[in-house]
Short mmCIF file of C-alpha atoms and ligand atoms in Angstrom, two decimals:
data_model
loop_
_atom_site.label_atom_id
_atom_site.label_comp_id
_atom_site.label_asym_id
_atom_site.label_seq_id
_atom_site.Cartn_x
_atom_site.Cartn_y
_atom_site.Cartn_z
CA MET V 173 1.57 64.28 -126.33
CA THR V 174 4.63 66.05 -124.96
CA ILE V 175 5.42 64.93 -121.48
CA LYS V 176 5.93 67.74 -119.04
CA PHE V 177 5.32 67.59 -115.32
CA PRO V 178 3.94 70.51 -113.28
CA ASN V 179 6.57 73.19 -112.62
CA ASP V 180 6.53 72.67 -108.86
CA PHE V 181 6.63 68.87 -109.10
CA LEU V 182 9.10 67.46 -106.54
CA TRP V 183 11.61 65.00 -107.95
CA GLY V 184 13.86 62.82 -105.85
CA GLY V 185 14.42 59.58 -104.00
CA ALA V 186 13.46 57.86 -100.76
CA ILE V 187 15.52 56.13 -98.10
CA ALA V 188 14.89 54.87 -94.57
CA ALA V 189 17.17 55.25 -91.55
CA ASN V 190 17.52 51.56 -90.75
CA GLN V 191 18.34 50.65 -94.35
CA VAL V 192 21.09 53.22 -94.91
CA GLU V 193 22.48 54.83 -91.78
CA GLY V 194 24.35 52.03 -90.01
CA ALA V 195 26.00 53.39 -86.82
CA TYR V 196 23.39 51.33 -85.07
CA ARG V 197 24.68 51.98 -81.52
CA GLU V 198 26.53 55.22 -82.13
CA ASP V 199 25.99 58.52 -80.34
CA GLY V 200 23.58 57.00 -77.86
CA LYS V 201 21.21 55.31 -80.31
CA GLY V 202 19.02 52.65 -78.71
CA LEU V 203 18.10 49.26 -80.14
CA SER V 204 15.20 49.35 -82.55
CA SER V 205 12.85 46.64 -83.72
CA SER V 206 14.73 46.72 -87.01
CA ASP V 207 18.04 46.04 -85.22
CA CYS V 208 16.35 42.97 -83.76
CA THR V 209 15.43 41.52 -87.16
CA PRO V 210 19.03 41.22 -88.41
CA ASN V 211 18.03 39.19 -91.46
CA GLY V 212 15.21 41.42 -92.55
CA LEU V 213 11.68 41.97 -91.40
CA PHE V 214 10.68 38.40 -92.21
CA GLY V 215 13.75 36.88 -90.55
CA ASP V 216 14.12 35.77 -86.95
CA ILE V 217 13.48 38.20 -84.13
CA VAL V 218 16.64 38.35 -82.02
CA ASP V 219 17.04 40.14 -78.71
CA ARG V 220 20.28 42.00 -79.44
CA ASN V 221 20.72 42.77 -75.72
CA GLN V 222 21.22 39.06 -75.09
CA ASN V 223 22.91 38.02 -78.27
CA ASN V 224 26.01 39.27 -80.02
CA ILE V 225 24.85 38.33 -83.48
CA THR V 226 25.61 40.94 -86.15
CA SER V 227 23.61 42.25 -89.09
CA ILE V 228 24.51 43.84 -92.38
CA LYS V 229 22.18 46.65 -91.27
CA ASP V 230 24.55 47.55 -88.40
CA ARG V 231 26.78 49.42 -90.83
CA ALA V 232 24.39 49.40 -93.80
CA ILE V 233 25.84 51.81 -96.37
CA ASP V 234 27.21 54.02 -93.58
CA PHE V 235 25.06 56.97 -94.57
CA TYR V 236 25.46 58.21 -90.99
CA HIS V 237 29.04 59.20 -91.81
CA ARG V 238 28.92 59.49 -95.59
CA TYR V 239 25.79 61.58 -96.03
CA PRO V 240 27.61 64.67 -97.39
CA GLU V 241 28.91 62.66 -100.34
CA ASP V 242 25.52 61.05 -100.92
CA ILE V 243 23.60 64.32 -100.73
CA ALA V 244 26.07 65.84 -103.21
CA LEU V 245 25.37 62.95 -105.60
CA PHE V 246 21.60 63.40 -105.19
CA ALA V 247 22.08 67.08 -105.92
CA GLU V 248 24.09 66.23 -109.01
CA MET V 249 21.10 64.21 -110.24
CA GLY V 250 19.00 67.32 -109.69
CA PHE V 251 16.93 66.13 -106.72
CA THR V 252 14.56 68.73 -105.39
CA CYS V 253 13.32 66.37 -102.69
CA LEU V 254 14.68 63.59 -100.51
CA ARG V 255 12.44 61.37 -98.45
CA LEU V 256 14.20 60.02 -95.39
CA SER V 257 13.19 58.80 -91.96
CA ILE V 258 14.32 59.73 -88.49
CA ALA V 259 15.35 56.78 -86.33
CA TRP V 260 13.13 57.18 -83.26
CA THR V 261 15.85 55.41 -81.22
CA ARG V 262 18.40 58.13 -81.99
CA ILE V 263 16.10 60.66 -80.36
CA PHE V 264 14.59 58.53 -77.57
CA PRO V 265 16.83 55.44 -77.28
CA ASN V 266 14.39 53.44 -75.15
CA GLY V 267 11.31 55.37 -76.13
CA ASP V 268 10.01 56.25 -72.66
CA GLU V 269 12.59 58.89 -71.66
CA THR V 270 11.37 62.40 -70.95
CA GLN V 271 14.49 64.08 -72.37
CA PRO V 272 15.74 63.50 -75.93
CA ASN V 273 19.24 62.44 -76.90
CA GLU V 274 20.96 65.61 -78.12
CA LYS V 275 23.51 63.76 -80.23
CA GLY V 276 20.73 62.13 -82.22
CA LEU V 277 18.95 65.43 -82.76
CA ALA V 278 22.22 67.05 -83.83
CA PHE V 279 22.79 64.40 -86.50
CA TYR V 280 19.53 65.23 -88.29
CA ASP V 281 20.30 68.94 -87.97
CA ARG V 282 23.53 68.36 -89.85
CA LEU V 283 21.73 66.25 -92.42
CA PHE V 284 18.98 68.81 -93.08
CA ASP V 285 21.57 71.58 -93.26
CA GLU V 286 23.50 69.62 -95.85
CA MET V 287 20.33 69.18 -97.93
CA ALA V 288 19.52 72.87 -97.60
CA LYS V 289 22.87 73.72 -99.23
CA TYR V 290 21.48 72.19 -102.42
CA ASN V 291 17.86 73.27 -101.98
CA ILE V 292 16.73 69.68 -101.51
CA THR V 293 13.37 69.63 -99.74
CA PRO V 294 13.20 67.05 -96.95
CA LEU V 295 10.17 64.77 -96.71
CA VAL V 296 10.51 63.10 -93.34
CA THR V 297 8.90 59.85 -92.16
CA LEU V 298 8.52 59.71 -88.39
CA SER V 299 8.50 55.93 -88.23
CA HIS V 300 9.75 53.78 -91.07
CA TYR V 301 9.49 50.14 -90.03
CA GLU V 302 11.04 50.63 -86.62
CA MET V 303 10.35 51.52 -83.03
CA PRO V 304 12.39 51.32 -79.81
CA TYR V 305 12.84 47.65 -78.94
CA TYR V 306 12.52 48.56 -75.26
CA LEU V 307 8.94 49.65 -75.86
CA ILE V 308 8.24 46.20 -77.25
CA THR V 309 9.77 44.23 -74.38
CA GLN V 310 8.67 46.51 -71.53
CA TYR V 311 5.33 47.80 -72.75
CA GLY V 312 4.11 45.31 -75.36
CA GLY V 313 4.62 47.56 -78.39
CA TRP V 314 1.65 49.35 -79.93
CA GLY V 315 -0.64 46.95 -78.12
CA ASN V 316 -0.20 49.27 -75.17
CA ARG V 317 -2.07 52.58 -75.34
CA LYS V 318 0.80 54.24 -73.46
CA VAL V 319 2.97 53.99 -76.56
CA ILE V 320 0.79 56.68 -78.17
CA GLU V 321 2.10 59.12 -75.59
CA PHE V 322 5.73 58.11 -76.16
CA PHE V 323 5.31 58.49 -79.91
CA THR V 324 3.70 61.91 -79.66
CA ARG V 325 6.48 63.08 -77.33
CA TYR V 326 8.96 62.01 -79.98
CA ALA V 327 6.92 63.66 -82.76
CA LYS V 328 6.58 66.90 -80.78
CA THR V 329 10.32 66.92 -80.10
CA VAL V 330 11.27 66.63 -83.76
CA PHE V 331 8.56 69.06 -84.95
CA GLU V 332 9.87 71.68 -82.52
CA ARG V 333 13.49 71.03 -83.30
CA TYR V 334 13.19 71.01 -87.11
CA LYS V 335 10.25 73.36 -87.60
CA ASN V 336 12.32 75.73 -89.71
CA LYS V 337 13.94 72.98 -91.74
CA VAL V 338 11.24 70.42 -92.52
CA LYS V 339 7.86 71.29 -94.05
CA TYR V 340 6.79 67.88 -95.37
CA TRP V 341 6.17 65.03 -92.94
CA LEU V 342 4.78 61.49 -93.02
CA THR V 343 3.61 59.56 -89.98
CA PHE V 344 3.95 55.76 -90.34
CA ASN V 345 5.53 54.03 -93.31
CA GLU V 346 3.17 51.58 -95.03
CA ILE V 347 0.84 51.61 -92.05
CA ASN V 348 -1.22 48.79 -93.55
CA MET V 349 1.65 46.29 -93.45
CA SER V 350 1.11 45.43 -89.75
CA LEU V 351 -1.58 43.03 -90.83
CA HIS V 352 1.12 41.03 -92.59
CA GLU V 353 4.10 41.46 -90.26
CA PRO V 354 3.00 42.64 -86.81
CA PHE V 355 6.44 42.71 -85.17
CA THR V 356 7.87 45.33 -87.51
CA GLY V 357 4.56 47.12 -87.93
CA VAL V 358 3.27 47.39 -84.38
CA GLY V 359 5.80 45.58 -82.17
CA LEU V 360 3.63 42.52 -81.55
CA ALA V 361 4.46 38.82 -81.65
CA ARG V 362 3.88 37.22 -85.03
CA ASN V 363 1.30 34.83 -83.61
CA SER V 364 -0.84 37.65 -82.23
CA THR V 365 -4.57 37.44 -82.81
CA LYS V 366 -6.36 39.66 -85.32
CA GLU V 367 -8.00 41.45 -82.41
CA GLN V 368 -4.63 42.25 -80.81
CA ILE V 369 -3.24 43.47 -84.12
CA TYR V 370 -6.24 45.69 -84.89
CA GLN V 371 -6.12 47.14 -81.37
CA ALA V 372 -2.44 48.01 -81.85
CA ILE V 373 -3.23 49.43 -85.29
CA HIS V 374 -5.96 51.53 -83.70
CA HIS V 375 -3.42 52.97 -81.25
CA GLN V 376 -1.14 53.74 -84.17
CA LEU V 377 -3.95 55.46 -86.09
CA VAL V 378 -4.70 57.59 -83.02
CA ALA V 379 -1.00 58.40 -82.63
CA SER V 380 -0.85 59.34 -86.31
CA SER V 381 -3.77 61.75 -85.98
CA GLN V 382 -2.31 63.26 -82.81
CA ALA V 383 0.95 63.81 -84.70
CA VAL V 384 -1.01 65.53 -87.50
CA LYS V 385 -2.57 67.88 -84.96
CA LEU V 386 0.75 68.63 -83.30
CA CYS V 387 2.42 69.25 -86.63
CA HIS V 388 -0.27 71.76 -87.62
CA GLU V 389 0.08 73.55 -84.28
CA ILE V 390 3.88 73.63 -84.20
CA ILE V 391 4.59 74.17 -87.92
CA PRO V 392 1.53 75.88 -89.41
CA ASP V 393 3.07 76.05 -92.88
CA ALA V 394 3.94 72.33 -92.94
CA LYS V 395 2.05 69.53 -94.69
CA ILE V 396 1.76 66.11 -93.14
CA GLY V 397 0.63 62.94 -94.87
CA ASN V 398 0.04 59.26 -94.23
CA MET V 399 1.79 56.47 -96.09
CA LEU V 400 0.11 53.42 -97.58
CA LEU V 401 1.47 50.31 -99.21
CA GLY V 402 -0.51 50.65 -102.42
CA ALA V 403 -1.36 46.99 -102.86
CA VAL V 404 -3.98 47.45 -105.51
CA ALA V 405 -5.79 44.28 -106.59
CA TYR V 406 -7.63 43.65 -109.86
CA PRO V 407 -10.24 40.89 -110.10
CA LEU V 408 -8.58 37.72 -111.36
CA THR V 409 -11.69 36.96 -113.41
CA PRO V 410 -15.05 38.71 -114.03
CA LYS V 411 -16.71 36.05 -111.88
CA PRO V 412 -18.86 38.05 -109.42
CA GLU V 413 -17.33 36.19 -106.45
CA ASP V 414 -13.86 37.24 -107.59
CA VAL V 415 -14.96 40.84 -108.09
CA TRP V 416 -16.42 40.94 -104.59
CA ALA V 417 -13.35 39.25 -103.05
CA THR V 418 -11.22 41.90 -104.77
CA HIS V 419 -13.40 44.66 -103.42
CA ASN V 420 -12.84 43.30 -99.91
CA GLU V 421 -9.15 42.75 -100.50
CA ASN V 422 -8.74 46.41 -101.44
CA HIS V 423 -10.73 47.45 -98.37
CA GLY V 424 -8.09 45.66 -96.30
CA TRP V 425 -5.60 48.43 -97.04
CA LEU V 426 -7.84 51.32 -98.15
CA PHE V 427 -9.32 51.19 -94.65
CA PHE V 428 -6.20 52.89 -93.27
CA GLY V 429 -6.46 55.71 -95.78
CA ASP V 430 -10.19 56.03 -95.11
CA VAL V 431 -9.58 56.58 -91.39
CA GLN V 432 -6.66 58.91 -91.97
CA THR V 433 -8.45 61.09 -94.53
CA ARG V 434 -12.05 60.97 -93.28
CA GLY V 435 -11.38 60.94 -89.55
CA TYR V 436 -13.50 57.94 -88.61
CA TYR V 437 -13.81 54.20 -89.16
CA PRO V 438 -15.63 53.24 -92.35
CA THR V 439 -18.83 51.24 -91.99
CA TYR V 440 -17.48 48.20 -93.83
CA MET V 441 -14.98 47.66 -90.99
CA ARG V 442 -17.77 47.43 -88.44
CA ARG V 443 -19.19 44.44 -90.24
CA TYR V 444 -15.73 42.92 -90.65
CA PHE V 445 -14.99 43.33 -86.93
CA LYS V 446 -18.38 41.95 -85.95
CA GLU V 447 -18.17 38.90 -88.19
CA ASN V 448 -14.66 38.13 -87.05
CA ASN V 449 -15.41 38.67 -83.38
CA ILE V 450 -12.91 41.51 -83.12
CA ASN V 451 -13.62 43.96 -80.33
CA ILE V 452 -11.59 47.13 -80.39
CA ASN V 453 -11.47 49.55 -77.51
CA ILE V 454 -12.14 52.94 -79.09
CA THR V 455 -12.66 55.75 -76.57
CA ASP V 456 -14.60 58.97 -77.15
CA GLN V 457 -11.29 60.82 -77.00
CA ASP V 458 -9.91 58.52 -79.71
CA LYS V 459 -12.87 59.39 -81.92
CA GLU V 460 -12.14 63.06 -81.35
CA ASP V 461 -8.43 62.59 -82.08
CA LEU V 462 -9.06 60.72 -85.32
CA LYS V 463 -10.73 63.84 -86.70
CA SER V 464 -7.29 65.37 -87.31
CA THR V 465 -6.85 64.17 -90.87
CA VAL V 466 -3.83 64.26 -93.14
CA ASP V 467 -3.09 66.99 -95.70
CA PHE V 468 -2.01 64.58 -98.40
CA VAL V 469 -1.83 60.87 -99.05
CA SER V 470 1.44 59.20 -99.90
CA PHE V 471 2.01 55.65 -101.01
CA SER V 472 4.50 53.10 -102.28
CA TYR V 473 3.85 51.27 -105.49
CA TYR V 474 5.87 48.39 -106.81
CA MET V 475 3.28 46.05 -108.28
CA SER V 476 -0.37 45.22 -108.55
CA CYS V 477 -1.95 41.87 -107.75
CA CYS V 478 -5.20 39.98 -108.28
CA GLY V 479 -8.13 39.26 -106.05
CA THR V 480 -10.00 35.96 -106.08
CA SER V 481 -12.40 33.98 -103.95
CA ASP V 482 -10.02 31.02 -104.22
CA ASP V 483 -7.45 31.51 -101.47
CA SER V 484 -5.39 28.52 -102.59
CA LEU V 485 -4.07 30.61 -105.49
CA ARG V 486 -2.13 32.94 -103.17
CA GLN V 487 1.66 32.99 -103.40
CA LYS V 488 4.15 34.39 -100.96
CA GLY V 489 5.34 37.78 -102.14
CA ASN V 490 7.59 40.18 -100.27
CA ILE V 491 5.26 41.58 -97.69
CA LEU V 492 1.95 40.35 -98.98
CA ASP V 493 0.63 37.01 -100.08
CA MET V 494 -0.48 37.71 -103.60
CA VAL V 495 -2.34 36.16 -106.47
CA PRO V 496 -0.28 36.76 -109.61
CA ASN V 497 -1.66 38.36 -112.72
CA PRO V 498 -1.28 36.07 -115.77
CA TYR V 499 -0.77 39.07 -118.06
CA LEU V 500 2.28 40.51 -116.33
CA LYS V 501 5.97 39.75 -116.23
CA ALA V 502 7.87 39.80 -112.95
CA SER V 503 11.19 41.08 -111.63
CA GLU V 504 13.95 38.71 -110.49
CA TRP V 505 12.26 38.80 -107.09
CA GLY V 506 8.89 37.84 -108.51
CA TRP V 507 7.38 41.33 -108.19
CA GLN V 508 5.05 41.79 -111.13
CA ILE V 509 5.73 44.83 -113.25
CA ASP V 510 2.65 46.88 -114.05
CA PRO V 511 3.17 50.54 -115.04
CA THR V 512 -0.53 51.00 -115.85
CA GLY V 513 -1.22 50.05 -112.25
CA ILE V 514 0.30 53.28 -110.99
CA ARG V 515 -2.05 55.33 -113.16
CA TYR V 516 -4.98 53.23 -112.00
CA LEU V 517 -3.92 53.58 -108.37
CA LEU V 518 -3.40 57.34 -108.59
CA ASN V 519 -6.89 57.76 -110.05
CA LEU V 520 -8.44 55.41 -107.51
CA LEU V 521 -6.85 57.16 -104.53
CA TYR V 522 -7.58 60.64 -105.78
CA GLU V 523 -11.22 59.89 -106.48
CA ARG V 524 -11.60 58.23 -103.10
CA PHE V 525 -9.65 60.57 -100.83
CA GLN V 526 -9.81 63.88 -102.70
CA LYS V 527 -6.40 64.83 -101.35
CA PRO V 528 -3.14 65.57 -103.14
CA LEU V 529 -1.04 62.45 -103.62
CA PHE V 530 2.68 61.86 -103.27
CA ILE V 531 4.42 58.80 -104.75
CA VAL V 532 7.06 58.17 -102.12
CA GLU V 533 8.33 54.77 -103.25
CA ASN V 534 8.62 53.09 -106.63
CA GLY V 535 11.52 51.29 -108.20
CA LEU V 536 13.06 48.05 -109.33
CA GLY V 537 15.15 45.77 -107.14
CA ALA V 538 17.60 43.93 -109.38
CA LYS V 539 21.02 42.29 -109.46
CA ASP V 540 23.45 44.69 -111.11
CA GLN V 541 26.60 43.59 -112.93
CA VAL V 542 29.69 45.78 -112.78
CA GLN V 543 31.39 45.66 -116.18
CA PRO V 544 35.19 45.30 -116.48
CA ASP V 545 35.42 49.05 -117.17
CA GLY V 546 33.49 49.76 -113.98
CA SER V 547 30.24 50.79 -115.65
CA ILE V 548 26.81 49.47 -114.67
CA ASN V 549 24.32 49.41 -117.50
CA ASP V 550 21.01 49.09 -115.74
CA ASP V 551 18.71 49.53 -118.73
CA TYR V 552 16.08 47.34 -117.04
CA ARG V 553 15.80 49.90 -114.23
CA ILE V 554 15.58 52.76 -116.72
CA ASP V 555 12.80 50.92 -118.58
CA TYR V 556 10.88 50.23 -115.39
CA MET V 557 11.04 53.80 -114.17
CA ASN V 558 10.45 55.35 -117.57
CA ASP V 559 7.29 53.32 -118.05
CA HIS V 560 5.98 54.12 -114.57
CA LEU V 561 6.71 57.83 -114.87
CA VAL V 562 4.94 57.97 -118.24
CA GLN V 563 1.87 56.58 -116.48
CA VAL V 564 2.25 59.06 -113.60
CA HIS V 565 2.14 61.77 -116.21
CA GLU V 566 -0.99 60.22 -117.72
CA ALA V 567 -2.62 60.33 -114.28
CA ILE V 568 -1.72 63.99 -113.95
CA GLU V 569 -3.36 64.55 -117.33
CA ASP V 570 -6.39 62.66 -115.96
CA GLY V 571 -6.60 65.43 -113.37
CA VAL V 572 -4.90 63.80 -110.40
CA GLU V 573 -2.96 66.19 -108.18
CA VAL V 574 0.47 64.66 -107.66
CA LEU V 575 2.94 66.54 -105.46
CA GLY V 576 6.01 64.57 -106.36
CA TYR V 577 7.84 61.34 -106.96
CA THR V 578 10.61 59.91 -104.80
CA SER V 579 11.97 56.68 -106.25
CA TRP V 580 12.82 53.97 -103.75
CA GLY V 581 16.49 53.56 -102.91
CA PRO V 582 18.18 56.14 -105.16
CA ILE V 583 21.39 54.75 -103.71
CA ASP V 584 21.80 50.98 -103.14
CA LEU V 585 20.71 50.13 -99.62
CA ILE V 586 19.81 47.13 -97.50
CA SER V 587 16.50 45.68 -98.62
CA ALA V 588 13.81 45.55 -95.96
CA SER V 589 12.29 42.12 -96.36
CA LYS V 590 15.41 39.95 -96.29
CA ALA V 591 18.24 42.38 -95.54
CA GLU V 592 19.73 41.70 -98.95
CA VAL V 593 22.18 44.06 -100.58
CA THR V 594 22.22 42.08 -103.80
CA LYS V 595 18.71 43.43 -104.39
CA ARG V 596 19.75 46.85 -105.61
CA TYR V 597 17.43 49.75 -106.33
CA GLY V 598 19.92 52.58 -106.76
CA PHE V 599 20.99 55.00 -109.42
CA ILE V 600 24.17 54.97 -107.37
CA TYR V 601 26.03 51.71 -106.89
CA VAL V 602 27.53 50.97 -103.48
CA ASP V 603 30.45 48.57 -103.31
CA LEU V 604 29.07 46.27 -100.62
CA ASN V 605 28.67 42.50 -100.64
CA GLN V 606 26.24 40.38 -98.72
CA ASP V 607 28.99 39.16 -96.36
CA GLY V 608 29.62 42.79 -95.39
CA SER V 609 32.85 43.13 -97.35
CA GLY V 610 33.37 45.97 -99.82
CA SER V 611 34.82 49.46 -99.88
CA LEU V 612 31.40 51.20 -99.68
CA GLN V 613 32.60 53.34 -102.55
CA ARG V 614 29.78 55.06 -104.47
CA ARG V 615 29.57 55.01 -108.26
CA PRO V 616 26.88 56.32 -110.65
CA LYS V 617 25.07 53.72 -112.77
CA LYS V 618 23.72 54.44 -116.25
CA SER V 619 20.34 55.22 -114.65
CA PHE V 620 21.98 58.07 -112.70
CA TYR V 621 22.45 60.06 -115.90
CA TRP V 622 19.06 58.99 -117.21
CA TYR V 623 17.25 60.24 -114.07
CA GLN V 624 19.32 63.43 -114.16
CA SER V 625 18.06 64.16 -117.67
CA VAL V 626 14.46 63.34 -116.71
CA ILE V 627 14.58 65.77 -113.80
CA LYS V 628 16.39 68.44 -115.78
CA SER V 629 13.81 68.31 -118.57
CA ASN V 630 10.94 67.97 -116.07
CA GLY V 631 9.92 64.73 -117.73
CA GLN V 632 10.35 65.69 -121.37
CA THR V 633 13.01 63.05 -122.01
CA LEU V 634 10.65 60.24 -120.94
CA LYS V 635 9.60 57.93 -123.76
CA ASN V 636 5.98 57.02 -124.20
CA LYS V 637 6.46 53.73 -126.01
CA SER V 638 2.80 53.28 -126.84
CA SER V 639 2.56 56.69 -128.50
CA ASN V 640 3.16 57.07 -132.24
CA GLU V 641 4.67 60.54 -131.86
C1 BG6 B 248 8.65 49.04 -98.95
C2 BG6 B 248 9.36 49.61 -97.76
O1 BG6 B 248 7.81 48.04 -98.52
O2 BG6 B 248 9.37 48.36 -99.90
C3 BG6 B 248 10.85 49.79 -97.92
O3 BG6 B 248 8.78 50.80 -97.31
C4 BG6 B 248 11.42 48.60 -98.69
O4 BG6 B 248 11.43 49.95 -96.67
C5 BG6 B 248 10.75 48.57 -100.06
O5 BG6 B 248 12.80 48.62 -98.80
C6 BG6 B 248 11.27 47.49 -100.96
O6 BG6 B 248 11.23 46.24 -100.33
P1 BG6 B 248 12.52 45.36 -100.24
O7 BG6 B 248 12.18 44.20 -99.41
O8 BG6 B 248 12.86 45.00 -101.64
O9 BG6 B 248 13.56 46.22 -99.62
#
């Protein structure tokens, strides 16, 4: 079968403010939760007001100053879309101000204008793994209902400001990850109880639906989606207990999508809350607010995992504790590579939510070697992405409506979990070492030209290795 994606399919890459911008205190930016996890979201939480420790994220890849060069390189690859996030702390440095920081707003104006020069459609995440640190210390993060109001003020401000420039929005990045890392997800202490975490998550779900409503009012021609960490689990064995454990494991993250697409809590959560003695304060107004559902569902996909009734088989992954699949190989970071999983996931989500889908993260973190002639031959990355995109195409043939694909980290950036730069995802190499040294010079890898040809041919240059054609 010839591979050809829909004509209006959006092709591009995805980045997040705190992993690329740097300039962490410039132009009035406030401290974010990400600034306070200098060694990555699983590292120590450090109050940067009290401590002059530094982080590689402080300068990151200096996208804040170098974005024109980077956007030009994305354009050279043929990007029609770039997913990026706005740093909430550039707009409201502490989070509870009533007036926004003009310098922060002006930065994103410049950025969107630069993208517009090349007809690159922005897909903007309102909150990608960060929130104002002040809201955590002074208000208790998302545990406090008042934070909903601060978030919606921020959302309203950016919707109004960029209404003519941005037509695709996402609310919270990987909203289901708070269950695994509550500080980054909802600004709570890591030893918080399940009840505290679910209450904070509830506030975030309400804030997300309020943002959806505001977006529809302020930018009627915009589309706004949610964002899930697509942690799809297969049963480890056909043992009924394993199948049921897997069903529940998948509910753990599908729950977020269920609320955000249906507008109410699914029944299975009631039983879960009851059995675990979790009491969530849900007001009548909250129930009303939740009815504002998303226009599309977006997700990240890096790997699948297995579900089992035997918890002792779990291993520490990046964000999740996972049970590995004996049939799959893994990346250098132990992330299991499963291209078929993306087809399975696309079908699962489409059948369940009946909404268009957007793949907003997928890619391979690997150690790249610069050859003596300066080239970087990242065939492993090309293989990974080729095989996943072939399966995305299969899903489209299955009838799934897919709006686009933004690969994670089209330019090397600082990894989220451990703030590593040696874990590279890019088509563009950045000369930066873990100790912060390096010229920050950008250089295309082999995959740069590969992705360019995929986009140019709208998928026709992809190789379906299992096909005999
Ligand atoms: C996703 C996040 O979980 O995975 C990104 O949305 C992150 O922010 C990506 O960078 C890859 O994870 P890591 O730890 O390899 O950067």
